[in-house]
mmCIF file of C-alpha atoms in Angstrom:
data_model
loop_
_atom_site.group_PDB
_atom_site.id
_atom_site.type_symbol
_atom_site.label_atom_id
_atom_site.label_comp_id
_atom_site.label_asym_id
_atom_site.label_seq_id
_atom_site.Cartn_x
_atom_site.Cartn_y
_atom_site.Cartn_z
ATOM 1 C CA UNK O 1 0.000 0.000 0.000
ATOM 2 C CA UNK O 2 1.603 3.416 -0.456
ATOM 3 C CA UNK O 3 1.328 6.548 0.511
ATOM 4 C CA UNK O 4 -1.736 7.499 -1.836
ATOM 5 C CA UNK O 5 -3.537 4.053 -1.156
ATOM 6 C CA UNK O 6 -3.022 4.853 3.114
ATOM 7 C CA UNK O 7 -4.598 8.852 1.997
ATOM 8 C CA UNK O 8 -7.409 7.177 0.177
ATOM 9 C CA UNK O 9 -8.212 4.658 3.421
ATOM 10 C CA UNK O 10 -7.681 7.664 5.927
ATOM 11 C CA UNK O 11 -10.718 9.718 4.099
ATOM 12 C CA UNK O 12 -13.563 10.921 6.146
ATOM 13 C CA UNK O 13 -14.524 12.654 8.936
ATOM 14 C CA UNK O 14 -14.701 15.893 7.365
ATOM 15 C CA UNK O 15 -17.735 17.815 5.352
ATOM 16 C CA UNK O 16 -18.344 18.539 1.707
ATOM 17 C CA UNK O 17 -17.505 22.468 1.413
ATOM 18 C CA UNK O 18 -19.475 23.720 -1.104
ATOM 19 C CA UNK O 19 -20.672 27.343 -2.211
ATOM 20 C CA UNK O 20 -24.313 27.219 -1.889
ATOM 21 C CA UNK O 21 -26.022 28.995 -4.911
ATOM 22 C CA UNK O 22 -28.767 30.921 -2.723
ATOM 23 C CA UNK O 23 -29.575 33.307 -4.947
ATOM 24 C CA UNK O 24 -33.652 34.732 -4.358
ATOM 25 C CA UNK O 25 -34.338 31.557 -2.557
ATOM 26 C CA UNK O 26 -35.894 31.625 0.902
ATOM 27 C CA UNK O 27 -34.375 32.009 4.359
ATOM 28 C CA UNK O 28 -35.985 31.901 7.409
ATOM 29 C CA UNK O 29 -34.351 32.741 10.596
ATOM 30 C CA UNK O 30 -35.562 32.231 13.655
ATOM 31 C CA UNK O 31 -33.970 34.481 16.408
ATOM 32 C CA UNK O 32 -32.567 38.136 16.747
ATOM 33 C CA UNK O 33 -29.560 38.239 18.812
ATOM 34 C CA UNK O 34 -25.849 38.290 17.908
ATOM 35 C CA UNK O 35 -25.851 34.786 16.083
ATOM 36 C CA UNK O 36 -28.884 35.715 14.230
ATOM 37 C CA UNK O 37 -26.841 39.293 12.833
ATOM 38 C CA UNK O 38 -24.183 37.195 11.972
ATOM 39 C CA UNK O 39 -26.768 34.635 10.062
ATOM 40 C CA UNK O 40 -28.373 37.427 7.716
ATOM 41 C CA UNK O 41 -24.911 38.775 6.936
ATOM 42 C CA UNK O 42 -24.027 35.422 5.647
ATOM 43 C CA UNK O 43 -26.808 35.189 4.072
ATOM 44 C CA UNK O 44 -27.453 38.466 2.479
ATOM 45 C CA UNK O 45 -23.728 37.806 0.793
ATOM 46 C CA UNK O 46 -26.149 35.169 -0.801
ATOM 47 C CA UNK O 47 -28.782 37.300 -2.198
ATOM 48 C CA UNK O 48 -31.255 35.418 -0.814
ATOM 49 C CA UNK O 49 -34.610 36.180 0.803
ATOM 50 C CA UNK O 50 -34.589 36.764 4.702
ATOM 51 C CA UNK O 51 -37.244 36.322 7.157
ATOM 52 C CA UNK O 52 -36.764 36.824 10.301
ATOM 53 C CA UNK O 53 -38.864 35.716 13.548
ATOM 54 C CA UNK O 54 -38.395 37.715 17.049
ATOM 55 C CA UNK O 55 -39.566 39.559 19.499
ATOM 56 C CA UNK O 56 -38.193 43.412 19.048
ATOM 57 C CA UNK O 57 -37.176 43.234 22.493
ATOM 58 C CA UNK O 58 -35.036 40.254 21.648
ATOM 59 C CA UNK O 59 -33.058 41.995 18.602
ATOM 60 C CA UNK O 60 -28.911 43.018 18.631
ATOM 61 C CA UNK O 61 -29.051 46.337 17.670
ATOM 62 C CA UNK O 62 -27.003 44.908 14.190
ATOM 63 C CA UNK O 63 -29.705 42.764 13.379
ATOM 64 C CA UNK O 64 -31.938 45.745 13.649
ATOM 65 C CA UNK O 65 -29.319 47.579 11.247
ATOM 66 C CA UNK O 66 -29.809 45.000 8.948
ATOM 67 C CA UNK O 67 -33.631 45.312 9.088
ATOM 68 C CA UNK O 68 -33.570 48.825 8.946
ATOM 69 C CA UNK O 69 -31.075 48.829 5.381
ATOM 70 C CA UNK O 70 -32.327 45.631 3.931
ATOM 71 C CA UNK O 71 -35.808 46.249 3.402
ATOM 72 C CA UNK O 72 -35.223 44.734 -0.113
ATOM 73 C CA UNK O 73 -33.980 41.317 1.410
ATOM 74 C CA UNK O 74 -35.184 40.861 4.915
ATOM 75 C CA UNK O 75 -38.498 40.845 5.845
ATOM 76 C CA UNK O 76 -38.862 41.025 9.733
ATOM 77 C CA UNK O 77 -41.954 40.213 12.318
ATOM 78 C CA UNK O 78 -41.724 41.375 15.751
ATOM 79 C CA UNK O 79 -43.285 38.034 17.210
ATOM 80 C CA UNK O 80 -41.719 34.752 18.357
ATOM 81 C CA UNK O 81 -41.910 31.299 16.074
ATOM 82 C CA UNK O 82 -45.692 29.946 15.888
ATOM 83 C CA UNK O 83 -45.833 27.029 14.371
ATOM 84 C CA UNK O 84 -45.177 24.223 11.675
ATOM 85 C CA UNK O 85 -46.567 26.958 9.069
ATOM 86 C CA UNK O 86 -43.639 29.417 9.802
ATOM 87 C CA UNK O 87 -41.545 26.814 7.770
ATOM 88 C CA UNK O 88 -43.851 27.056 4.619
ATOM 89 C CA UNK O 89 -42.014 27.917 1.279
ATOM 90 C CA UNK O 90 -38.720 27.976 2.977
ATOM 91 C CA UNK O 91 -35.517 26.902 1.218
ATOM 92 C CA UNK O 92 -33.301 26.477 4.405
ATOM 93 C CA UNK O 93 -34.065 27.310 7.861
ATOM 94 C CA UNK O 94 -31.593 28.508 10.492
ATOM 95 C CA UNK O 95 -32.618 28.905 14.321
ATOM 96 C CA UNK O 96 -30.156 31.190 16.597
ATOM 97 C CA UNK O 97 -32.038 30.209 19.622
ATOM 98 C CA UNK O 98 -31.358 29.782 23.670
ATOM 99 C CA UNK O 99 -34.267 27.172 23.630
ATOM 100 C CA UNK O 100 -32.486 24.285 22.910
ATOM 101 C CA UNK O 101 -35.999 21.921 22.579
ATOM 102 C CA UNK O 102 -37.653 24.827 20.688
ATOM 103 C CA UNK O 103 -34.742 24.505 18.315
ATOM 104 C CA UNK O 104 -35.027 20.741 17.997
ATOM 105 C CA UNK O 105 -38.127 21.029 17.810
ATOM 106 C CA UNK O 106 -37.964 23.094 14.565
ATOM 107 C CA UNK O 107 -35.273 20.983 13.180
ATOM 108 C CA UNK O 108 -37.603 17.899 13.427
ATOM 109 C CA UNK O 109 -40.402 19.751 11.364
ATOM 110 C CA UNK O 110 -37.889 21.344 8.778
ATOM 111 C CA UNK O 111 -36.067 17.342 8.454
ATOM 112 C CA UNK O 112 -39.686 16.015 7.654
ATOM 113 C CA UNK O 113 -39.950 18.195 5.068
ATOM 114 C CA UNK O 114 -36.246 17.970 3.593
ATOM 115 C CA UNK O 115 -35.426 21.690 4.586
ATOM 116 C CA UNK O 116 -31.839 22.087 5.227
ATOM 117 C CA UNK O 117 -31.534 23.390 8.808
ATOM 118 C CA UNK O 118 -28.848 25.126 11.087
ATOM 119 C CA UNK O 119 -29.217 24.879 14.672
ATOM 120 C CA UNK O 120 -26.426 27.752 16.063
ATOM 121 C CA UNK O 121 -24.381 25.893 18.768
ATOM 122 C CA UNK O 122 -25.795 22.244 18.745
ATOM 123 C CA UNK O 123 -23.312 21.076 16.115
ATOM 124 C CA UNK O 124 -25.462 17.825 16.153
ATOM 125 C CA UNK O 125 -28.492 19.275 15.124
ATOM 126 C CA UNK O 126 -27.090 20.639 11.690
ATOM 127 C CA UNK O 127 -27.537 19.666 8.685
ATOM 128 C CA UNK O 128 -23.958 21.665 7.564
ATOM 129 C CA UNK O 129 -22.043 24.507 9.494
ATOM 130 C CA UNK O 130 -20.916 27.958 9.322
ATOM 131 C CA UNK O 131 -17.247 28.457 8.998
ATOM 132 C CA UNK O 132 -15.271 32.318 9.651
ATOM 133 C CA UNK O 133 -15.036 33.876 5.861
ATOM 134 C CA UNK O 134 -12.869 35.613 4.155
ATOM 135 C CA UNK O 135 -14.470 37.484 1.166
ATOM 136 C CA UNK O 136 -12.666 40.237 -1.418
ATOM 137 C CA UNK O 137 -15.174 40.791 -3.939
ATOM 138 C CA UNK O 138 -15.804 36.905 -5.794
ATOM 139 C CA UNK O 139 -13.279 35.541 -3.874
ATOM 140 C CA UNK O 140 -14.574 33.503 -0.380
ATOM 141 C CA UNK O 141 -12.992 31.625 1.580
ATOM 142 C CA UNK O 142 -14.000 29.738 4.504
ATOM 143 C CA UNK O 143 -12.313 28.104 7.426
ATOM 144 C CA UNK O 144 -14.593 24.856 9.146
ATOM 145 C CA UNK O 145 -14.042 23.609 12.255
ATOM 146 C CA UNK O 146 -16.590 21.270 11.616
ATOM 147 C CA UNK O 147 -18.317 22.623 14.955
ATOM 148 C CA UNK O 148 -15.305 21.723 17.016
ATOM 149 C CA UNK O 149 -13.933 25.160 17.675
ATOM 150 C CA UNK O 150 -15.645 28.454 16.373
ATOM 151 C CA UNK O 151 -13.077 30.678 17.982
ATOM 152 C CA UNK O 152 -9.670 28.416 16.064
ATOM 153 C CA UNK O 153 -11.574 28.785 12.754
ATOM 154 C CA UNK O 154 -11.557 32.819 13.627
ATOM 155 C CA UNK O 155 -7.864 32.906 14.839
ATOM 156 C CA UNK O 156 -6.883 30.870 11.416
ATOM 157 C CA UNK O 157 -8.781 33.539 9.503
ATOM 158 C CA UNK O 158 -7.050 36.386 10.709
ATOM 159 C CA UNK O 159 -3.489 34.468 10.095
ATOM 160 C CA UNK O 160 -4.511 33.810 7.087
ATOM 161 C CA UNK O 161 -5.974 37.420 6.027
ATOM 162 C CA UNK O 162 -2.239 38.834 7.132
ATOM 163 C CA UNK O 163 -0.426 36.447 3.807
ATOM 164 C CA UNK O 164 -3.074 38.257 1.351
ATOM 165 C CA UNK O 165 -2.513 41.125 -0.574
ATOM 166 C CA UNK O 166 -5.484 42.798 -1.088
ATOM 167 C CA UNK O 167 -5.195 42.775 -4.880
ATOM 168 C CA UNK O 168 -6.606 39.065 -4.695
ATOM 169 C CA UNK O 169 -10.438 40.393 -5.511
ATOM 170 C CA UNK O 170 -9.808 42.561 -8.007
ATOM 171 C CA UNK O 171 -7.593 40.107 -10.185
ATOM 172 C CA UNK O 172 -10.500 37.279 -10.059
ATOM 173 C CA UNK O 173 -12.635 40.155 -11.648
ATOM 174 C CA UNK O 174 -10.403 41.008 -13.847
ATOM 175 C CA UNK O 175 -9.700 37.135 -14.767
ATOM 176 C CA UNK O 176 -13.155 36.526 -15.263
ATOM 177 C CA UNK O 177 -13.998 38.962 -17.603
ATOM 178 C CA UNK O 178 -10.894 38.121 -19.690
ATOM 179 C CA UNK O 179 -12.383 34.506 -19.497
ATOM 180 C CA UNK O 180 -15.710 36.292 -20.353
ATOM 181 C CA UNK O 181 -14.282 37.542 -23.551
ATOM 182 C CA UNK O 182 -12.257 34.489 -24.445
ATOM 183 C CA UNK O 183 -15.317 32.286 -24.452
ATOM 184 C CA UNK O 184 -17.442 35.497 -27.102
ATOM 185 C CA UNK O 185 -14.348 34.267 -29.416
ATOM 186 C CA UNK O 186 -13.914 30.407 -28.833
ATOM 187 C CA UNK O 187 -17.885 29.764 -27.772
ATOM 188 C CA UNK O 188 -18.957 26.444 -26.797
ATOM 189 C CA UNK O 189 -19.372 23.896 -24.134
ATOM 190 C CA UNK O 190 -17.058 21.466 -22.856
ATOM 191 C CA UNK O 191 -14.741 19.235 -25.321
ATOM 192 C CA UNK O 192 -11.545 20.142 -27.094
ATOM 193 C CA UNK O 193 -12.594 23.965 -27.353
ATOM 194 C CA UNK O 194 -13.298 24.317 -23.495
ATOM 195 C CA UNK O 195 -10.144 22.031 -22.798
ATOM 196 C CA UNK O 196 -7.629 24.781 -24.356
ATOM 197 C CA UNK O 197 -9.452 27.702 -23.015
ATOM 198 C CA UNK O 198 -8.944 26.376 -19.252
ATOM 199 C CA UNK O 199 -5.320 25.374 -20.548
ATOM 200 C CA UNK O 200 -4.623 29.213 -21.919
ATOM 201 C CA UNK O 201 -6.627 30.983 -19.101
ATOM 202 C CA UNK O 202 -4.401 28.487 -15.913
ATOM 203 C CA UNK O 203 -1.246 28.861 -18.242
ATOM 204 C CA UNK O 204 -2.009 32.977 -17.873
ATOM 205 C CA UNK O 205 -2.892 32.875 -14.150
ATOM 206 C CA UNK O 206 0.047 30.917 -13.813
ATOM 207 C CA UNK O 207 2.576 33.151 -15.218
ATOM 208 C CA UNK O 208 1.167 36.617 -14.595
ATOM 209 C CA UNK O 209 1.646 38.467 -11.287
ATOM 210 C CA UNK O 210 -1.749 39.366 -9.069
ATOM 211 C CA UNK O 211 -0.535 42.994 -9.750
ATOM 212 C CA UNK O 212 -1.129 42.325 -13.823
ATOM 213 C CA UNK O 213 -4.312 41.503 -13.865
ATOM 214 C CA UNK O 214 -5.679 44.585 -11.668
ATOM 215 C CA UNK O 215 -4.431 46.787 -14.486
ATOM 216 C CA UNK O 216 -6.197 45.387 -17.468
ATOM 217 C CA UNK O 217 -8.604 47.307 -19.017
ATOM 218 C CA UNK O 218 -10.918 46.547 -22.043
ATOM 219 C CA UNK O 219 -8.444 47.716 -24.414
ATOM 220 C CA UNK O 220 -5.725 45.486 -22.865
ATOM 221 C CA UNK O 221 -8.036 42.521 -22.925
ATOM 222 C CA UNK O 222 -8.529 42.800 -26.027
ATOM 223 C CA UNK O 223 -4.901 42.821 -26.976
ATOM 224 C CA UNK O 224 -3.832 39.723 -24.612
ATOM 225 C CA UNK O 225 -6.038 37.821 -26.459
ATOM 226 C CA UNK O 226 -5.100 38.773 -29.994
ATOM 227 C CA UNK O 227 -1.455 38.601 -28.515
ATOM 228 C CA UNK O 228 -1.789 35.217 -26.806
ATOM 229 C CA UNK O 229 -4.834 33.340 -27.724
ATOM 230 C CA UNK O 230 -4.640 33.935 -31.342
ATOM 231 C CA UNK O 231 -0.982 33.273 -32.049
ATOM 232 C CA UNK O 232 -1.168 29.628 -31.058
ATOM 233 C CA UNK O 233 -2.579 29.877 -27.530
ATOM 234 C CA UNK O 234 1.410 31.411 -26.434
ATOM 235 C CA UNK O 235 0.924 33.413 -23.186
ATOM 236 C CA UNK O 236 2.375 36.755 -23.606
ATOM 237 C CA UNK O 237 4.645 39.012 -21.506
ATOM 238 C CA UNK O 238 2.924 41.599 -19.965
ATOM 239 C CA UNK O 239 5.272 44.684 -21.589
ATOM 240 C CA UNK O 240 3.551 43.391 -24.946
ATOM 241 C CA UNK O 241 0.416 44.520 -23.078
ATOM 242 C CA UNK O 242 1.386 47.900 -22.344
ATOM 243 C CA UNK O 243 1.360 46.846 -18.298
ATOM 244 C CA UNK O 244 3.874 48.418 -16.723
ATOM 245 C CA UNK O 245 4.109 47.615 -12.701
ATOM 246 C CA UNK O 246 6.902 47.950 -9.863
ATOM 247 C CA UNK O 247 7.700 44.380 -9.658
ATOM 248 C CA UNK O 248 11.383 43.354 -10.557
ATOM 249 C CA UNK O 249 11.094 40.124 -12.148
ATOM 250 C CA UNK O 250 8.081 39.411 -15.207
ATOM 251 C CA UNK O 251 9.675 35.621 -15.906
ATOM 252 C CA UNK O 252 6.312 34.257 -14.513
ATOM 253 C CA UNK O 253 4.890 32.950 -11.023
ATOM 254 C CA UNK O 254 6.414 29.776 -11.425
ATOM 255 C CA UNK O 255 9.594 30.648 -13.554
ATOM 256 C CA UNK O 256 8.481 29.702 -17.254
ATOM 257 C CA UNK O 257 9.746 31.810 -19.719
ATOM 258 C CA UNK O 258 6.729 34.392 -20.724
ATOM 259 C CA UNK O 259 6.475 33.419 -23.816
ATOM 260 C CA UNK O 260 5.834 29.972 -23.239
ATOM 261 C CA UNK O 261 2.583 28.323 -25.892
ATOM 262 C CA UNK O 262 0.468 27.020 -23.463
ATOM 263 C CA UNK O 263 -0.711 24.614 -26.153
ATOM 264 C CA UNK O 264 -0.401 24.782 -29.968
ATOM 265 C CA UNK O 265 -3.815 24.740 -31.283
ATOM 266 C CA UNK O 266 -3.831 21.937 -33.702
ATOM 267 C CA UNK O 267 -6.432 19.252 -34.475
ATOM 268 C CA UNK O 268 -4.378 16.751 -32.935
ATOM 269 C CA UNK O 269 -4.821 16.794 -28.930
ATOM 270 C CA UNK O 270 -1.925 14.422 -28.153
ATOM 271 C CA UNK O 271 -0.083 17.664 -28.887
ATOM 272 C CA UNK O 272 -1.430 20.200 -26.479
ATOM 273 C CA UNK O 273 0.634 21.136 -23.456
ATOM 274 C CA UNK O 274 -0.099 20.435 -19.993
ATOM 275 C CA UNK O 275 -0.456 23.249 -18.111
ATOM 276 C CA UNK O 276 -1.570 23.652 -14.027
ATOM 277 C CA UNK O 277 -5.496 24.260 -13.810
ATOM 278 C CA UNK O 278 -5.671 25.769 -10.922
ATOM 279 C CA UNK O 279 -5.122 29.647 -9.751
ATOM 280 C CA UNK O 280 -2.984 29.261 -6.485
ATOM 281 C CA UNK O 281 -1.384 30.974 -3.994
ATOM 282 C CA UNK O 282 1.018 29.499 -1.623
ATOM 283 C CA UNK O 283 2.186 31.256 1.889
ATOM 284 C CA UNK O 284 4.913 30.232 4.268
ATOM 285 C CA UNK O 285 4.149 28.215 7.017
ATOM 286 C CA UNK O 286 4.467 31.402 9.281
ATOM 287 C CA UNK O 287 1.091 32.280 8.279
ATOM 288 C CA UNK O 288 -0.438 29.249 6.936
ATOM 289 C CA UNK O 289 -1.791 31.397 4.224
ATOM 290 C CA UNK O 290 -2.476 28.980 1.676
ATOM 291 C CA UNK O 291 -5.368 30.285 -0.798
ATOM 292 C CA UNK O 292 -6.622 27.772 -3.675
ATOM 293 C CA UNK O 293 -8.918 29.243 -5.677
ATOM 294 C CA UNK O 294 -10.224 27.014 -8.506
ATOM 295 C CA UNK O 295 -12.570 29.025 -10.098
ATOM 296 C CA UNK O 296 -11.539 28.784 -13.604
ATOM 297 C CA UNK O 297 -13.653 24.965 -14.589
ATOM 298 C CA UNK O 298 -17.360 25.193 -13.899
#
């Protein structure tokens, strides 16, 4: 057996981390206090639909900031849970309760019905957690305890928001329009097409600085592709660009020479280049900043 085969057997324990499309689906949350503020902003970062059950008496004056600004997401009612009927229409349900058996109670009733539910601080009672986040624009990341230790997962967020840059957000916006474009030229779905797009797009990620891709405008997108993808899918230096940046060295985040073809676009595929396809960072262990972002494959 070796070292993969003992990886493979050790598997488990863990959960499936996941980013939950939420988008104008429905959210009820049952509670007002601290956990319940930290709930809708969670959620709002979702776009989804918000109701909230409590007393007024019972609300943290942020949840009643979010009440007061949301208007458009949250709709609140200044009374405590009823009934079976509060869990009508409901995509997921989340209680932030200090009534443990009232909060069993709705997990029960939302299981019965295949809700997903969230019980804050009876780990056994979820259906899935909340982590601490990071979040720069598109970018999230999120740090699971798996209900072990809310307060580690915040410590390991802020040593790993110290090995970012900041820039991190605005490249991924940057790269996704470029990817945006790319696909308006090359359109279509999977196969060889999609294979050499991902291939040019992680062979650019790869190479470029975070610093490049903040400085891209429309123009400049336009001319990395007619630079890059167009001459035979070569990645090009970022002087051909017209990027100029403080950064000493442009031979490429992991030392291939700038002009390297990521793949030669020719009918036969035996012949295209393997290239990385993810968009990584790695920090020292000092930090344990590592950020893998693998956003480029839907």
């Amino acid at each position: 057996m070796d070292e993969n085969d003992i990886r493979i057997k050790k598997l488990g324990g863990g959960s499936l981390l996941i980013a939950w499309q939420l988008r104008d689906k429905n959210v009820l949350i049952v509670g007002g206090g601290e956990v319940a503020s930290q709930r809708i902003e969670s959620i709002l970062t979702a776009d989804a639909h918000i109701t909230v059950l409590s007393p007024q008496k019972g609300l943290h004056p942020r949840t009643q900031r979010f009440i007061e600004l949301r208007k458009d997401r949250i709709t609140y009612y200044d009374r405590p849970y009823s009934g079976p009927e509060e869990l009508d229409s409901m995509d997921m349900v989340l209680t932030a309760l200090d009534d443990n058996e009232l909060s069993r109670s709705i997990v029960e009733l939302s299981r019965e019905r295949r809700i997903p539910v969230n019980a804050a601080d009876i780990p056994d009672l979820c259906d899935f957690y909340f982590g601490a986040q990071i979040r720069d624009g598109p970018l999230q990341i999120m740090i699971s305890t798996n209900g072990n230790g809310p307060r580690m997962a915040s410590i390991i967020k802020t040593r790993l928001q110290k090995g970012l840059s900041g820039l991190e957000g605005e490249a991924i916006i940057k790269v996704g329009q470029l990817r945006n474009k790319l696909k308006e030229r090359e359109p279509g779905v999977g196969g060889q097409i999609g294979r050499d797009r991902m291939k040019w797009m992680s062979g650019l990620c790869n190479q470029w600085e975070m610093e490049d891709f903040t400085l891209l405008d429309e123009a400049m997108m336009e001319k990395v592709l007619d630079e890059g993808w167009e001459q035979d899918g070569r990645v090009p230096k970022v002087e051909e660009i017209g990027i100029r940046t403080s950064r000493k060295s442009t031979s490429g985040s992991f030392g291939q020479p700038s002009n390297y073809n990521v793949f030669k676009r020719v009918e036969n595929a035996s012949s295209i280049a393997i290239a990385p396809t993810t968009f990584a960072f790695v920090a020292g262990a000092a930090v344990a900043s590592l950020v893998l972002i693998r956003f480029l494959k839907r």
